[in-house]
Amino acid sequence: MATSYWDYIRVEDLLELQNGLEEDEAPLSNHEVLFVTVHQVFELWFKLILRELSTLRDFFNQDNVPEQDMALAAESLGRISTILNVAVKHFEVVETLHTRDYLDFRDKLFPASGFQSAQMREMEIILGLPDDERIGMGSASGYMQALRGVDGKGSSALDRVESRKADMPSLKAAVGEWLYRTPIRGSQPGDENDDAVVDGFLKDYLAQYEQAVERLKTHIRATVGEVADPDAFDRQYAREIESTAAFCQGDSPRERRIRAAIIFIESYRELPLLAWPRKVLARIVEMEQQLVMFRQRHARMVERVIGRRTGTGGSAGVDYLDQTATTYRIFKDLWAVRTIQIRRDDLPPLDEKGYYEFRAT
Ligand code: HEM
Protein backbone atom coordinates (compact mmCIF):
# COMPACT_ATOMS: atom_id res chain seq x y z
CA MET A 1 0.00 0.00 0.00
CA ALA A 2 1.42 3.37 -1.01
CA THR A 3 1.88 5.81 1.84
CA SER A 4 3.47 9.15 2.66
CA TYR A 5 6.08 10.01 5.25
CA TRP A 6 3.52 12.03 7.20
CA ASP A 7 1.04 9.17 7.41
CA TYR A 8 3.57 6.42 8.02
CA ILE A 9 5.23 8.29 10.90
CA ARG A 10 1.79 9.39 12.15
CA VAL A 11 3.07 12.87 12.75
CA GLU A 12 -0.40 14.41 13.18
CA ASP A 13 -1.17 11.96 16.01
CA LEU A 14 2.20 12.66 17.57
CA LEU A 15 1.80 16.43 17.50
CA GLU A 16 -1.56 16.19 19.28
CA LEU A 17 -0.03 14.79 22.45
CA GLN A 18 1.80 17.68 24.13
CA ASN A 19 -1.17 19.35 25.85
CA GLY A 20 -0.59 18.00 29.37
CA LEU A 21 -3.76 18.45 31.45
CA GLU A 22 -5.42 20.86 28.99
CA GLU A 23 -7.72 20.15 26.05
CA ASP A 24 -5.15 21.61 23.72
CA GLU A 25 -1.71 23.11 24.20
CA ALA A 26 -2.61 26.74 23.38
CA PRO A 27 -2.80 27.88 27.05
CA LEU A 28 0.49 26.18 27.95
CA SER A 29 3.78 28.09 28.13
CA ASN A 30 6.62 27.08 25.84
CA HIS A 31 8.38 25.86 28.99
CA GLU A 32 5.62 23.43 29.82
CA VAL A 33 5.31 22.09 26.28
CA LEU A 34 9.06 21.56 26.30
CA PHE A 35 8.80 19.72 29.63
CA VAL A 36 6.09 17.38 28.32
CA THR A 37 7.82 16.82 24.98
CA VAL A 38 11.21 15.92 26.44
CA HIS A 39 9.58 13.35 28.72
CA GLN A 40 7.77 11.85 25.74
CA VAL A 41 11.01 11.63 23.79
CA PHE A 42 12.61 9.77 26.71
CA GLU A 43 9.65 7.38 26.96
CA LEU A 44 10.01 6.57 23.24
CA TRP A 45 13.70 5.76 23.76
CA PHE A 46 12.72 3.59 26.74
CA LYS A 47 10.26 1.75 24.53
CA LEU A 48 13.01 0.87 22.04
CA ILE A 49 15.37 -0.18 24.82
CA LEU A 50 12.71 -2.49 26.26
CA ARG A 51 12.28 -4.19 22.90
CA GLU A 52 16.03 -4.81 22.64
CA LEU A 53 16.22 -6.05 26.24
CA SER A 54 13.35 -8.44 25.75
CA THR A 55 14.94 -9.92 22.59
CA LEU A 56 18.30 -10.19 24.34
CA ARG A 57 16.73 -11.94 27.31
CA ASP A 58 15.03 -14.46 24.98
CA PHE A 59 18.34 -15.01 23.19
CA PHE A 60 20.28 -15.83 26.35
CA ASN A 61 17.38 -17.82 27.75
CA GLN A 62 17.85 -20.60 25.18
CA ASP A 63 19.25 -23.98 26.23
CA ASN A 64 21.82 -23.61 23.47
CA VAL A 65 22.79 -20.03 22.77
CA PRO A 66 24.00 -20.07 19.13
CA GLU A 67 27.62 -18.88 18.86
CA GLN A 68 26.95 -17.38 15.44
CA ASP A 69 24.35 -14.97 16.89
CA MET A 70 26.65 -13.67 19.59
CA ALA A 71 27.66 -10.74 17.36
CA LEU A 72 23.98 -9.77 17.01
CA ALA A 73 23.59 -9.77 20.78
CA ALA A 74 26.64 -7.53 21.09
CA GLU A 75 25.17 -5.17 18.50
CA SER A 76 21.86 -5.01 20.30
CA LEU A 77 23.62 -4.18 23.58
CA GLY A 78 25.62 -1.54 21.72
CA ARG A 79 22.40 -0.05 20.37
CA ILE A 80 20.99 0.27 23.90
CA SER A 81 24.14 2.08 25.05
CA THR A 82 23.97 4.43 22.08
CA ILE A 83 20.32 5.23 22.77
CA LEU A 84 21.04 5.93 26.43
CA ASN A 85 24.05 8.01 25.52
CA VAL A 86 21.98 10.14 23.16
CA ALA A 87 18.98 10.31 25.52
CA VAL A 88 21.12 11.58 28.38
CA LYS A 89 22.08 14.59 26.26
CA HIS A 90 18.40 15.59 26.21
CA PHE A 91 18.77 16.66 29.83
CA GLU A 92 20.60 19.69 28.40
CA VAL A 93 17.33 20.69 26.77
CA VAL A 94 15.55 20.45 30.14
CA GLU A 95 18.28 22.65 31.63
CA THR A 96 17.16 25.50 29.40
CA LEU A 97 14.28 25.73 31.92
CA HIS A 98 15.25 28.16 34.64
CA THR A 99 14.01 27.38 38.13
CA ARG A 100 11.15 29.88 37.97
CA ASP A 101 10.14 28.78 34.46
CA TYR A 102 9.50 25.37 35.96
CA LEU A 103 7.95 26.63 39.21
CA ASP A 104 5.31 28.43 37.16
CA PHE A 105 3.65 25.11 36.30
CA ARG A 106 5.24 22.65 38.76
CA ASP A 107 2.47 22.70 41.38
CA LYS A 108 -0.06 21.14 39.08
CA LEU A 109 2.10 18.04 38.77
CA PHE A 110 1.78 16.86 42.39
CA PRO A 111 1.92 13.91 43.06
CA ALA A 112 3.01 13.05 39.49
CA SER A 113 6.70 12.23 39.07
CA GLY A 114 9.19 10.35 36.88
CA PHE A 115 9.03 7.92 39.81
CA GLN A 116 5.87 6.69 38.07
CA SER A 117 7.62 5.96 34.78
CA ALA A 118 6.44 2.40 34.24
CA GLN A 119 8.93 1.90 31.44
CA MET A 120 11.85 2.87 33.70
CA ARG A 121 10.66 0.26 36.20
CA GLU A 122 10.20 -2.26 33.39
CA MET A 123 13.81 -1.72 32.31
CA GLU A 124 15.03 -2.26 35.85
CA ILE A 125 12.91 -5.38 36.21
CA ILE A 126 13.88 -7.04 32.95
CA LEU A 127 17.53 -6.20 33.60
CA GLY A 128 17.23 -7.92 37.00
CA LEU A 129 17.15 -5.29 39.77
CA PRO A 130 15.74 -7.17 42.78
CA ASP A 131 12.94 -5.53 44.77
CA ASP A 132 14.83 -5.89 48.05
CA GLU A 133 17.68 -3.77 46.67
CA ARG A 134 15.40 -0.84 45.90
CA ILE A 135 15.68 2.32 47.94
CA GLY A 136 12.50 3.32 49.75
CA MET A 137 11.35 6.81 48.82
CA GLY A 138 10.26 7.59 52.35
CA SER A 139 6.83 6.07 51.70
CA ALA A 140 6.18 2.56 52.95
CA SER A 141 4.02 1.76 49.95
CA GLY A 142 6.93 1.61 47.51
CA TYR A 143 7.18 1.93 43.78
CA MET A 144 4.29 -0.40 42.87
CA GLN A 145 1.85 1.66 44.94
CA ALA A 146 3.12 4.82 43.27
CA LEU A 147 2.08 3.41 39.88
CA ARG A 148 -1.59 3.30 40.90
CA GLY A 149 -3.94 5.97 39.66
CA VAL A 150 -4.56 9.01 41.89
CA ASP A 151 -7.73 7.28 43.14
CA GLY A 152 -5.55 4.39 44.39
CA LYS A 153 -7.04 2.06 41.79
CA GLY A 154 -5.21 0.15 39.10
CA SER A 155 -3.64 1.89 36.11
CA SER A 156 -2.10 0.98 32.78
CA ALA A 157 1.31 1.83 34.29
CA LEU A 158 0.72 -0.70 37.08
CA ASP A 159 -0.49 -3.32 34.57
CA ARG A 160 2.64 -2.93 32.49
CA VAL A 161 4.95 -3.33 35.44
CA GLU A 162 3.00 -6.31 36.80
CA SER A 163 3.19 -8.06 33.41
CA ARG A 164 6.89 -7.36 33.24
CA LYS A 165 7.38 -8.84 36.70
CA ALA A 166 5.56 -11.98 35.59
CA ASP A 167 7.69 -12.24 32.46
CA MET A 168 10.81 -13.83 33.87
CA PRO A 169 13.71 -14.65 33.81
CA SER A 170 15.50 -11.34 33.87
CA LEU A 171 18.38 -10.64 31.48
CA LYS A 172 20.75 -11.03 34.42
CA ALA A 173 19.39 -14.49 35.23
CA ALA A 174 19.42 -15.59 31.57
CA VAL A 175 23.00 -14.37 31.08
CA GLY A 176 23.91 -16.08 34.37
CA GLU A 177 22.47 -19.35 33.07
CA TRP A 178 24.52 -19.02 29.87
CA LEU A 179 27.68 -18.16 31.81
CA TYR A 180 27.09 -21.10 34.13
CA ARG A 181 27.39 -23.47 31.16
CA THR A 182 30.66 -21.90 29.89
CA PRO A 183 33.32 -24.57 29.39
CA ILE A 184 36.18 -23.89 31.80
CA ARG A 185 39.45 -25.58 30.82
CA GLY A 186 37.28 -27.53 28.40
CA SER A 187 34.96 -28.82 31.14
CA GLN A 188 31.20 -28.21 31.33
CA PRO A 189 28.69 -28.67 34.16
CA GLY A 190 27.70 -32.34 34.25
CA ASP A 191 31.12 -33.48 33.00
CA GLU A 192 32.95 -35.84 35.29
CA ASN A 193 35.23 -33.83 37.61
CA ASP A 194 33.78 -30.48 36.51
CA ASP A 195 33.83 -29.21 40.10
CA ALA A 196 37.47 -30.20 40.46
CA VAL A 197 38.40 -28.55 37.16
CA VAL A 198 36.68 -25.30 38.17
CA ASP A 199 38.29 -25.40 41.63
CA GLY A 200 41.67 -26.06 40.04
CA PHE A 201 41.32 -23.09 37.72
CA LEU A 202 40.27 -20.75 40.53
CA LYS A 203 43.06 -21.99 42.80
CA ASP A 204 45.69 -21.43 40.09
CA TYR A 205 44.22 -18.03 39.26
CA LEU A 206 44.26 -16.91 42.89
CA ALA A 207 47.86 -18.07 43.32
CA GLN A 208 48.87 -16.01 40.27
CA TYR A 209 46.81 -13.08 41.53
CA GLU A 210 48.56 -13.17 44.91
CA GLN A 211 51.96 -13.25 43.23
CA ALA A 212 50.95 -10.32 41.05
CA VAL A 213 49.93 -8.32 44.14
CA GLU A 214 53.21 -9.14 45.90
CA ARG A 215 55.14 -8.10 42.79
CA LEU A 216 53.20 -4.84 42.65
CA LYS A 217 53.98 -4.14 46.32
CA THR A 218 57.68 -4.70 45.67
CA HIS A 219 57.48 -2.43 42.62
CA ILE A 220 55.73 0.35 44.60
CA ARG A 221 58.32 0.16 47.38
CA ALA A 222 61.14 0.27 44.84
CA THR A 223 59.56 3.22 43.03
CA VAL A 224 58.37 5.44 45.88
CA GLY A 225 60.89 4.36 48.49
CA GLU A 226 59.70 3.26 51.93
CA VAL A 227 55.92 3.67 52.29
CA ALA A 228 54.73 6.00 55.06
CA ASP A 229 52.82 3.37 57.05
CA PRO A 230 54.08 -0.12 56.09
CA ASP A 231 51.45 -1.89 58.24
CA ALA A 232 48.56 -0.01 56.67
CA PHE A 233 50.11 -0.63 53.25
CA ASP A 234 50.31 -4.39 53.89
CA ARG A 235 46.79 -4.46 55.34
CA GLN A 236 45.35 -2.68 52.31
CA TYR A 237 46.78 -5.23 49.87
CA ALA A 238 45.93 -8.13 52.21
CA ARG A 239 42.31 -6.93 52.11
CA GLU A 240 42.41 -6.95 48.31
CA ILE A 241 43.64 -10.54 48.31
CA GLU A 242 40.97 -11.54 50.86
CA SER A 243 38.15 -9.97 48.91
CA THR A 244 39.38 -11.55 45.68
CA ALA A 245 39.42 -14.96 47.39
CA ALA A 246 35.90 -14.34 48.74
CA PHE A 247 34.71 -13.35 45.26
CA CYS A 248 36.13 -16.54 43.75
CA GLN A 249 34.59 -18.62 46.53
CA GLY A 250 31.09 -17.22 45.88
CA ASP A 251 28.07 -17.90 48.11
CA SER A 252 27.07 -21.10 46.33
CA PRO A 253 28.61 -23.61 43.88
CA ARG A 254 26.47 -22.03 41.18
CA GLU A 255 27.70 -18.50 41.86
CA ARG A 256 31.24 -19.86 42.06
CA ARG A 257 30.98 -21.43 38.60
CA ILE A 258 29.46 -18.28 37.08
CA ARG A 259 32.25 -16.16 38.53
CA ALA A 260 34.87 -18.65 37.39
CA ALA A 261 33.36 -18.42 33.88
CA ILE A 262 33.58 -14.62 33.86
CA ILE A 263 37.22 -14.72 35.02
CA PHE A 264 37.99 -17.43 32.46
CA ILE A 265 36.39 -15.57 29.54
CA GLU A 266 38.10 -12.29 30.48
CA SER A 267 41.46 -14.04 30.95
CA TYR A 268 41.62 -15.96 27.68
CA ARG A 269 39.54 -13.57 25.58
CA GLU A 270 41.94 -13.77 22.62
CA LEU A 271 40.86 -17.36 21.94
CA PRO A 272 38.39 -17.50 19.04
CA LEU A 273 35.46 -19.07 20.91
CA LEU A 274 35.83 -16.68 23.84
CA ALA A 275 36.22 -13.49 21.82
CA TRP A 276 32.51 -12.82 21.25
CA PRO A 277 31.38 -13.85 24.73
CA ARG A 278 33.94 -11.44 26.08
CA LYS A 279 32.64 -8.70 23.78
CA VAL A 280 29.11 -9.37 25.04
CA LEU A 281 30.24 -9.03 28.66
CA ALA A 282 32.03 -5.78 27.82
CA ARG A 283 28.88 -4.45 26.14
CA ILE A 284 26.75 -5.34 29.17
CA VAL A 285 29.09 -3.34 31.39
CA GLU A 286 28.98 -0.46 28.91
CA MET A 287 25.17 -0.54 28.91
CA GLU A 288 25.02 -0.51 32.71
CA GLN A 289 27.54 2.32 32.78
CA GLN A 290 25.26 4.34 30.49
CA LEU A 291 22.31 3.64 32.77
CA VAL A 292 24.27 4.81 35.80
CA MET A 293 25.26 7.92 33.86
CA PHE A 294 21.60 8.51 33.04
CA ARG A 295 20.84 8.48 36.77
CA GLN A 296 23.79 10.74 37.63
CA ARG A 297 23.03 13.18 34.83
CA HIS A 298 19.34 13.32 35.75
CA ALA A 299 20.29 14.08 39.36
CA ARG A 300 22.60 16.94 38.33
CA MET A 301 19.94 18.36 36.01
CA VAL A 302 17.38 18.16 38.84
CA GLU A 303 19.78 19.89 41.24
CA ARG A 304 20.28 22.67 38.72
CA VAL A 305 16.57 23.17 38.06
CA ILE A 306 14.99 22.69 41.51
CA GLY A 307 17.91 22.56 43.93
CA ARG A 308 17.54 20.13 46.81
CA ARG A 309 13.84 20.51 47.50
CA THR A 310 11.42 17.59 47.97
CA GLY A 311 10.35 15.96 44.70
CA THR A 312 6.80 16.12 43.34
CA GLY A 313 6.68 12.35 43.97
CA GLY A 314 7.56 12.94 47.64
CA SER A 315 11.17 11.76 47.72
CA ALA A 316 14.14 13.65 49.16
CA GLY A 317 14.78 14.76 45.56
CA VAL A 318 18.46 14.94 44.58
CA ASP A 319 19.58 12.91 47.62
CA TYR A 320 17.25 10.07 46.62
CA LEU A 321 18.36 10.24 42.98
CA ASP A 322 22.06 10.22 43.92
CA GLN A 323 21.44 7.15 46.06
CA THR A 324 19.88 5.29 43.14
CA ALA A 325 22.93 6.17 41.02
CA THR A 326 25.33 4.59 43.52
CA THR A 327 23.18 1.66 44.66
CA TYR A 328 21.32 0.33 41.62
CA ARG A 329 23.87 -2.01 40.07
CA ILE A 330 22.70 -5.20 38.41
CA PHE A 331 25.68 -6.88 36.77
CA LYS A 332 27.89 -6.52 39.85
CA ASP A 333 30.09 -9.53 39.11
CA LEU A 334 31.00 -8.20 35.68
CA TRP A 335 32.21 -5.00 37.32
CA ALA A 336 33.92 -6.83 40.20
CA VAL A 337 36.05 -8.91 37.87
CA ARG A 338 37.75 -5.73 36.70
CA THR A 339 39.31 -5.36 40.14
CA ILE A 340 40.90 -8.79 40.06
CA GLN A 341 42.18 -9.14 36.52
CA ILE A 342 45.88 -9.77 36.04
CA ARG A 343 48.33 -9.25 33.19
CA ARG A 344 48.34 -11.73 30.36
CA ASP A 345 51.86 -12.89 31.28
CA ASP A 346 50.69 -13.68 34.81
CA LEU A 347 47.76 -15.89 33.78
CA PRO A 348 47.83 -19.60 34.63
CA PRO A 349 48.84 -21.48 31.46
CA LEU A 350 45.92 -23.00 29.54
CA ASP A 351 46.52 -26.55 28.24
CA GLU A 352 43.13 -26.76 26.54
CA LYS A 353 43.64 -23.90 24.08
CA GLY A 354 42.62 -26.15 21.17
CA TYR A 355 39.14 -26.54 22.68
CA TYR A 356 38.52 -22.82 22.12
CA GLU A 357 39.64 -22.71 18.49
CA PHE A 358 37.10 -22.61 15.64
CA ARG A 359 36.08 -26.11 14.61
CA ALA A 360 34.69 -27.28 11.29
CA THR A 361 31.24 -28.77 11.92
C1 HEM B 1 12.56 19.79 35.39
C2 HEM B 1 12.73 18.52 35.09
C3 HEM B 1 12.78 17.41 36.09
C4 HEM B 1 12.79 17.46 37.44
C5 HEM B 1 12.81 18.67 38.35
C6 HEM B 1 12.79 16.09 37.92
C7 HEM B 1 12.80 15.73 39.25
C8 HEM B 1 12.74 14.44 39.71
C9 HEM B 1 12.73 14.05 41.10
C10 HEM B 1 12.86 15.01 42.26
C11 HEM B 1 12.63 12.71 41.15
C12 HEM B 1 12.56 11.84 42.42
C13 HEM B 1 11.18 11.34 42.68
C14 HEM B 1 10.30 12.44 43.24
O1 HEM B 1 10.33 12.70 44.43
O2 HEM B 1 9.55 13.04 42.42
C15 HEM B 1 12.56 12.23 39.81
C16 HEM B 1 12.46 10.91 39.44
C17 HEM B 1 12.55 10.48 38.16
N1 HEM B 1 12.63 11.24 37.03
FE1 HEM B 1 12.78 13.23 36.92
N2 HEM B 1 12.81 15.26 36.84
C18 HEM B 1 12.78 16.02 35.70
C19 HEM B 1 12.81 15.57 34.41
C20 HEM B 1 12.88 14.25 34.04
C21 HEM B 1 13.00 13.77 32.70
C22 HEM B 1 13.09 14.62 31.42
C23 HEM B 1 13.00 12.43 32.76
C24 HEM B 1 13.09 11.52 31.59
C25 HEM B 1 12.47 10.39 31.51
C26 HEM B 1 12.87 12.05 34.15
C27 HEM B 1 12.82 10.75 34.63
C28 HEM B 1 12.71 10.40 35.96
C29 HEM B 1 12.68 9.04 36.40
C30 HEM B 1 12.75 7.77 35.54
C31 HEM B 1 12.59 9.08 37.79
C32 HEM B 1 12.56 7.89 38.73
C33 HEM B 1 13.97 7.63 39.25
C34 HEM B 1 14.05 6.44 40.18
O3 HEM B 1 13.16 6.27 41.03
O4 HEM B 1 15.03 5.69 40.08
N3 HEM B 1 12.83 13.17 34.90
N4 HEM B 1 12.65 13.29 38.93
PDB file of N, CA, C and O in Angstrom, residues 88 136 169 201 279 297 358:
ATOM      1  N   VAL A  88      20.591  10.807  27.246  1.00  0.00           N
ATOM      2  CA  VAL A  88      21.118  11.576  28.381  1.00  0.00           C
ATOM      3  C   VAL A  88      21.400  13.023  27.975  1.00  0.00           C
ATOM      4  O   VAL A  88      21.216  13.952  28.767  1.00  0.00           O
ATOM      5  N   GLY A 136      13.822   2.788  49.443  1.00  0.00           N
ATOM      6  CA  GLY A 136      12.497   3.324  49.746  1.00  0.00           C
ATOM      7  C   GLY A 136      12.518   4.816  49.482  1.00  0.00           C
ATOM      8  O   GLY A 136      13.553   5.461  49.604  1.00  0.00           O
ATOM      9  N   PRO A 169      12.683 -15.209  32.942  1.00  0.00           N
ATOM     10  CA  PRO A 169      13.706 -14.651  33.815  1.00  0.00           C
ATOM     11  C   PRO A 169      14.146 -13.261  33.368  1.00  0.00           C
ATOM     12  O   PRO A 169      13.806 -12.810  32.275  1.00  0.00           O
ATOM     13  N   PHE A 201      41.089 -24.343  38.438  1.00  0.00           N
ATOM     14  CA  PHE A 201      41.319 -23.089  37.719  1.00  0.00           C
ATOM     15  C   PHE A 201      41.342 -21.908  38.694  1.00  0.00           C
ATOM     16  O   PHE A 201      42.252 -21.063  38.659  1.00  0.00           O
ATOM     17  N   LYS A 279      33.165  -9.965  24.328  1.00  0.00           N
ATOM     18  CA  LYS A 279      32.640  -8.705  23.785  1.00  0.00           C
ATOM     19  C   LYS A 279      31.251  -8.437  24.372  1.00  0.00           C
ATOM     20  O   LYS A 279      30.912  -7.309  24.718  1.00  0.00           O
ATOM     21  N   ARG A 297      23.292  11.966  35.619  1.00  0.00           N
ATOM     22  CA  ARG A 297      23.031  13.185  34.831  1.00  0.00           C
ATOM     23  C   ARG A 297      21.667  13.764  35.166  1.00  0.00           C
ATOM     24  O   ARG A 297      21.506  14.987  35.266  1.00  0.00           O
ATOM     25  N   PHE A 358      38.239 -22.304  16.521  1.00  0.00           N
ATOM     26  CA  PHE A 358      37.101 -22.610  15.639  1.00  0.00           C
ATOM     27  C   PHE A 358      37.221 -24.048  15.169  1.00  0.00           C
ATOM     28  O   PHE A 358      38.313 -24.537  14.905  1.00  0.00           O
TER      29      PHE A 358
END
